[in-house]
JSON list of C-alpha atoms in Angstrom, two decimals:
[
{"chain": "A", "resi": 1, "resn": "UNK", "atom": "CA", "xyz": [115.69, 144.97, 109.42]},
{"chain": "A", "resi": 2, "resn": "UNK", "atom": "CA", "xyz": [116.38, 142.31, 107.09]},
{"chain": "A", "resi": 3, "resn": "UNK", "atom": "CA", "xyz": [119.39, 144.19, 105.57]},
{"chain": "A", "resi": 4, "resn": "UNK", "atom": "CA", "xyz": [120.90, 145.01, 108.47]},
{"chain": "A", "resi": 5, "resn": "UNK", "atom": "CA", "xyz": [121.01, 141.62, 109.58]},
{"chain": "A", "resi": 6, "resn": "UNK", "atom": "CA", "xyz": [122.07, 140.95, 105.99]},
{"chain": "A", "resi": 7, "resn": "UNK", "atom": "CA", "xyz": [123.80, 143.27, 104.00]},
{"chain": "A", "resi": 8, "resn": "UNK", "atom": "CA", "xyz": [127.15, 142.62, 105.52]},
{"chain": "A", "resi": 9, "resn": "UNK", "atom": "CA", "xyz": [127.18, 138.92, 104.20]},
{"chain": "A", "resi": 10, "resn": "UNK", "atom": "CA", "xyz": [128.06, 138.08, 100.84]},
{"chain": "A", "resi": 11, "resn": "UNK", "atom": "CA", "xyz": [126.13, 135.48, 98.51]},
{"chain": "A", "resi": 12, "resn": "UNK", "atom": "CA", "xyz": [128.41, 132.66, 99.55]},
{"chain": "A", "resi": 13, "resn": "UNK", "atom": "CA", "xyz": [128.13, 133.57, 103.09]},
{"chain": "A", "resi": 14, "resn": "UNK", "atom": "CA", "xyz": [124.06, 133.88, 102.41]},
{"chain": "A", "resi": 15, "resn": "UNK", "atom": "CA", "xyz": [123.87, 130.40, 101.12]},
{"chain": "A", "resi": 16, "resn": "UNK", "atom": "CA", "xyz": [125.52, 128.80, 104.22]},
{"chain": "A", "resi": 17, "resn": "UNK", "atom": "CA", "xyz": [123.33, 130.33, 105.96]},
{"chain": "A", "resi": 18, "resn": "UNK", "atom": "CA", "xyz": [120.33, 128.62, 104.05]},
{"chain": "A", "resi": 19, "resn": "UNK", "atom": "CA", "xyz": [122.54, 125.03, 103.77]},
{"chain": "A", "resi": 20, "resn": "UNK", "atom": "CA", "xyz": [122.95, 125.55, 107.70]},
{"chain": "A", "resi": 21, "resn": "UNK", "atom": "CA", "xyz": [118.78, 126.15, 108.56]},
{"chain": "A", "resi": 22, "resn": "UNK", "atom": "CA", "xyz": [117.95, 123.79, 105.91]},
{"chain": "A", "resi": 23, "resn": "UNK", "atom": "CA", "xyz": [119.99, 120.94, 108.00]},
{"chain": "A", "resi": 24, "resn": "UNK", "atom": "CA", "xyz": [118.54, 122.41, 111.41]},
{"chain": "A", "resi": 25, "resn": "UNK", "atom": "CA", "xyz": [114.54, 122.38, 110.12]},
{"chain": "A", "resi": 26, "resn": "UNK", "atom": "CA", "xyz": [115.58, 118.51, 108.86]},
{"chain": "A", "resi": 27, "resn": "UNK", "atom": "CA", "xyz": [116.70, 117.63, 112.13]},
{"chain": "A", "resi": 28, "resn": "UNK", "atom": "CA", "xyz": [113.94, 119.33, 113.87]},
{"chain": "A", "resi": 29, "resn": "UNK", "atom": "CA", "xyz": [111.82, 117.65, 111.44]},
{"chain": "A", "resi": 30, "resn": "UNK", "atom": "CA", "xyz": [112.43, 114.69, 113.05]},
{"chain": "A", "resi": 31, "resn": "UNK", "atom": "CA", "xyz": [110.84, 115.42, 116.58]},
{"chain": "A", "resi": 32, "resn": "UNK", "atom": "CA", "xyz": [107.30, 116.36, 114.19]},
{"chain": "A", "resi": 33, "resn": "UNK", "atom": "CA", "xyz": [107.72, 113.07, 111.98]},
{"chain": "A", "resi": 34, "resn": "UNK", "atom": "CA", "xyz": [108.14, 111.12, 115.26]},
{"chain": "A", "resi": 35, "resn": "UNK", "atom": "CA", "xyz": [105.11, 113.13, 117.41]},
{"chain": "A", "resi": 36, "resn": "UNK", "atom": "CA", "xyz": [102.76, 112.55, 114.11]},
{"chain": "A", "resi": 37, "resn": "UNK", "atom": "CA", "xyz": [103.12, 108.75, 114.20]},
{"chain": "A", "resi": 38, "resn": "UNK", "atom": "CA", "xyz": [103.58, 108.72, 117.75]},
{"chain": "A", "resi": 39, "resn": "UNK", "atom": "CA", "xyz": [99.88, 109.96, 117.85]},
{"chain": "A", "resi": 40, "resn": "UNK", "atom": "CA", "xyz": [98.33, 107.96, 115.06]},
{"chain": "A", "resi": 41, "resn": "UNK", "atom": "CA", "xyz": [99.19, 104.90, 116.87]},
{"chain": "A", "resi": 42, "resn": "UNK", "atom": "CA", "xyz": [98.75, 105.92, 120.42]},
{"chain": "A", "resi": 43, "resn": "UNK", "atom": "CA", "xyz": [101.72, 104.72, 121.15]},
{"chain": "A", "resi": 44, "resn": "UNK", "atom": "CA", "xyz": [105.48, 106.01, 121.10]},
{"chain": "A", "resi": 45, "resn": "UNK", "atom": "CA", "xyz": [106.84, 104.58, 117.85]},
{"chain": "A", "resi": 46, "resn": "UNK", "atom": "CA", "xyz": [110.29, 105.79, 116.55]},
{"chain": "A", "resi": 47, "resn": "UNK", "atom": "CA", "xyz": [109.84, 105.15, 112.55]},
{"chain": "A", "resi": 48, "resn": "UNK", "atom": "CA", "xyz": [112.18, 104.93, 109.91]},
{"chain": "A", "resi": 49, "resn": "UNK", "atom": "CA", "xyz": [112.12, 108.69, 108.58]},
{"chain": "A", "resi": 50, "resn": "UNK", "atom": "CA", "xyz": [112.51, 109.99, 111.94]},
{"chain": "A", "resi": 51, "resn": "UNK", "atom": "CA", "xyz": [116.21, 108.13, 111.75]},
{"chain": "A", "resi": 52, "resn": "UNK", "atom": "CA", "xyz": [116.28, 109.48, 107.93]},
{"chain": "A", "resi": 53, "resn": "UNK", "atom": "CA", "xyz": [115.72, 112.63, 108.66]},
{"chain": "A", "resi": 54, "resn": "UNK", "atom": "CA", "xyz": [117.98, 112.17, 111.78]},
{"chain": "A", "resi": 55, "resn": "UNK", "atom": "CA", "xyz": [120.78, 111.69, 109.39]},
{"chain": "A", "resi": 56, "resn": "UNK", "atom": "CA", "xyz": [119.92, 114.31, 106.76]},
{"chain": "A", "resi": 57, "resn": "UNK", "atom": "CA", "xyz": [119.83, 117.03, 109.03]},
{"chain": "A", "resi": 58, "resn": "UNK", "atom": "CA", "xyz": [122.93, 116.10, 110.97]},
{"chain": "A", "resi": 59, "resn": "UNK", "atom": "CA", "xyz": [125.00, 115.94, 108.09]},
{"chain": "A", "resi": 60, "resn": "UNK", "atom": "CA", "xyz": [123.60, 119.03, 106.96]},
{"chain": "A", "resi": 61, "resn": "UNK", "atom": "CA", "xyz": [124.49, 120.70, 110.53]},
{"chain": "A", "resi": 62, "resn": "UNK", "atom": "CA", "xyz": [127.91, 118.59, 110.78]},
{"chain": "A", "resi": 63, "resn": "UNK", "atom": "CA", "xyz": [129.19, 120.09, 106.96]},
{"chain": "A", "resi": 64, "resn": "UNK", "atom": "CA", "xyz": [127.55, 123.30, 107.86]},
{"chain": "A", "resi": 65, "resn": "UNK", "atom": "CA", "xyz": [129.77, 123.05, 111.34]},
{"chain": "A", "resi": 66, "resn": "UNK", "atom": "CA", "xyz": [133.06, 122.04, 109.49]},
{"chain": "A", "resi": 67, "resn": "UNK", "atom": "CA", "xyz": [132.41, 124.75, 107.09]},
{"chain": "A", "resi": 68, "resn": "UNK", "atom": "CA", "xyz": [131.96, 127.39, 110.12]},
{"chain": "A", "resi": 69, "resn": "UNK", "atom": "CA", "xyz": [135.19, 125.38, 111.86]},
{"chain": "A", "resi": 70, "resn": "UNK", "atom": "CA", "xyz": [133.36, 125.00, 115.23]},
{"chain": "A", "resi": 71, "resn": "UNK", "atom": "CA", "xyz": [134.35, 122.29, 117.39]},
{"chain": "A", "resi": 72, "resn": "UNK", "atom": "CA", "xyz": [131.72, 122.46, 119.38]},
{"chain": "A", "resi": 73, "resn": "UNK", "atom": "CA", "xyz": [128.83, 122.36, 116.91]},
{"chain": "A", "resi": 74, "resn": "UNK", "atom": "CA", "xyz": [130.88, 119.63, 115.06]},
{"chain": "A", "resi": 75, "resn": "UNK", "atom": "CA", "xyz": [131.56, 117.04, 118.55]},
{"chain": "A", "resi": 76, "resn": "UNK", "atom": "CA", "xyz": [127.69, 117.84, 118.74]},
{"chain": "A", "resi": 77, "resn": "UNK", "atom": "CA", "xyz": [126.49, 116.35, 115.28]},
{"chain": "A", "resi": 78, "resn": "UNK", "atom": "CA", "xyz": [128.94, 114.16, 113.47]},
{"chain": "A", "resi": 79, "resn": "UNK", "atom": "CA", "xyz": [128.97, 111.22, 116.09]},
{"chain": "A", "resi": 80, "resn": "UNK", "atom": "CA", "xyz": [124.94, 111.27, 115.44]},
{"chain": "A", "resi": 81, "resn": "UNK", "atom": "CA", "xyz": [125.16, 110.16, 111.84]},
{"chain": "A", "resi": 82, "resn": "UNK", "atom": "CA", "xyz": [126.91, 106.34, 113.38]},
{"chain": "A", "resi": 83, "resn": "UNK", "atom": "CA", "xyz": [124.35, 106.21, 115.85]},
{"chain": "A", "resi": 84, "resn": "UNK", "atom": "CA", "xyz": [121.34, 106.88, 113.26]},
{"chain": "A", "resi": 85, "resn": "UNK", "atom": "CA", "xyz": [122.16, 104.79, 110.62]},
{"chain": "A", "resi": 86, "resn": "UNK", "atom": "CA", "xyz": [123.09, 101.89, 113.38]},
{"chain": "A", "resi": 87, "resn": "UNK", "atom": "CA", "xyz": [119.71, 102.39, 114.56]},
{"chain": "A", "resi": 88, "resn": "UNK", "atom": "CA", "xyz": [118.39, 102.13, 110.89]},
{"chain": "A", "resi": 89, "resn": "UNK", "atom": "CA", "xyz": [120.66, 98.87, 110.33]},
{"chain": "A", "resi": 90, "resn": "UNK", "atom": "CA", "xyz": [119.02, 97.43, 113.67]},
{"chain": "A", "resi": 91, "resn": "UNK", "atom": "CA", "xyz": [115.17, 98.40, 112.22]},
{"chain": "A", "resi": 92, "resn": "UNK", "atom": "CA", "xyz": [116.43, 96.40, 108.58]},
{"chain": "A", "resi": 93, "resn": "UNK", "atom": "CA", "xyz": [117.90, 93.33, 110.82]},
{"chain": "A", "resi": 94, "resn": "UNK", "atom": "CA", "xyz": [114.36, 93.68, 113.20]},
{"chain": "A", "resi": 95, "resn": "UNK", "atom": "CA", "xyz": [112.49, 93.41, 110.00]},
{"chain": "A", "resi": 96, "resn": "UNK", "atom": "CA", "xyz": [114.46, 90.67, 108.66]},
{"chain": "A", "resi": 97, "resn": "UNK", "atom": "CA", "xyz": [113.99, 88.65, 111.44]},
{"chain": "A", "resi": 98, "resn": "UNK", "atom": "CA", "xyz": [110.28, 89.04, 111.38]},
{"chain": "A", "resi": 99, "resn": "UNK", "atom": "CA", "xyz": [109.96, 88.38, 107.93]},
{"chain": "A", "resi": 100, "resn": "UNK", "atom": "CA", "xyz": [112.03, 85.17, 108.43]},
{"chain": "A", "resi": 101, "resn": "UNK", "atom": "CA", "xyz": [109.24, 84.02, 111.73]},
{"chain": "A", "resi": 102, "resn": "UNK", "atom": "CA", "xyz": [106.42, 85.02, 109.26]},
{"chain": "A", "resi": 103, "resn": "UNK", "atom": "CA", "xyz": [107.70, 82.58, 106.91]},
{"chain": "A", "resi": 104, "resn": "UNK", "atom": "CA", "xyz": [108.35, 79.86, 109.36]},
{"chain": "A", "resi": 105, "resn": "UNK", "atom": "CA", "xyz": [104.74, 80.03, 111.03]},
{"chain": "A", "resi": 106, "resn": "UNK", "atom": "CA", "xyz": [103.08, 80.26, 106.76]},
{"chain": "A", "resi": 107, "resn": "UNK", "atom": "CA", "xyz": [105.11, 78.27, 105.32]}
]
């Protein structure tokens, strides 16, 4: 069955392929990062690999897209990557700001 599916696609074509579901198991990734702390502190908690892995996979998806030249699948992923690594900036500024009030109140 495997060849079938397969043995019209060349090596290059083959690798894509793996680039492409390498990017999409990062991204889903994500949800299973998220659920695992999520339940450790019985609480909904968005933590900083869930944005990581945000990014990883959609750049994986959003090159794998280009690559493929599908607009669709392209609108989908790249305007992700901004919002991720905003959100990451906005966790760093959070944590700056906390570390600045945990100074204040020690110090």
């Amino acid at each position: 069955m495997w060849e079938k599916l397969t043995g019209h696609l060349t090596v290059e074509e083959l690798l894509w392929i793996s680039f492409g579901l390498i990017g999409q198991i990062m991204f889903t990734g994500r949800f299973i990062v998220q659920w695992i702390a999520s339940e450790r502190a019985r609480r909904s908690v968005v933590t900083r690999s869930f944005w990581l892995f945000s990014i990883l996979g959609s750049s994986m998806l959003s090159i794998y897209a280009i690559y493929r030249r599908n607009p669709v699948f392209i609108l989908g992923q790249v305007p992700g990557i901004f919002i991720y690594f905003r959100n990451l900036m906005i966790m760093r500024n959070e944590e700056k700001e906390n570390e600045k009030v945990s100074e204040k109140a020690t110090g």
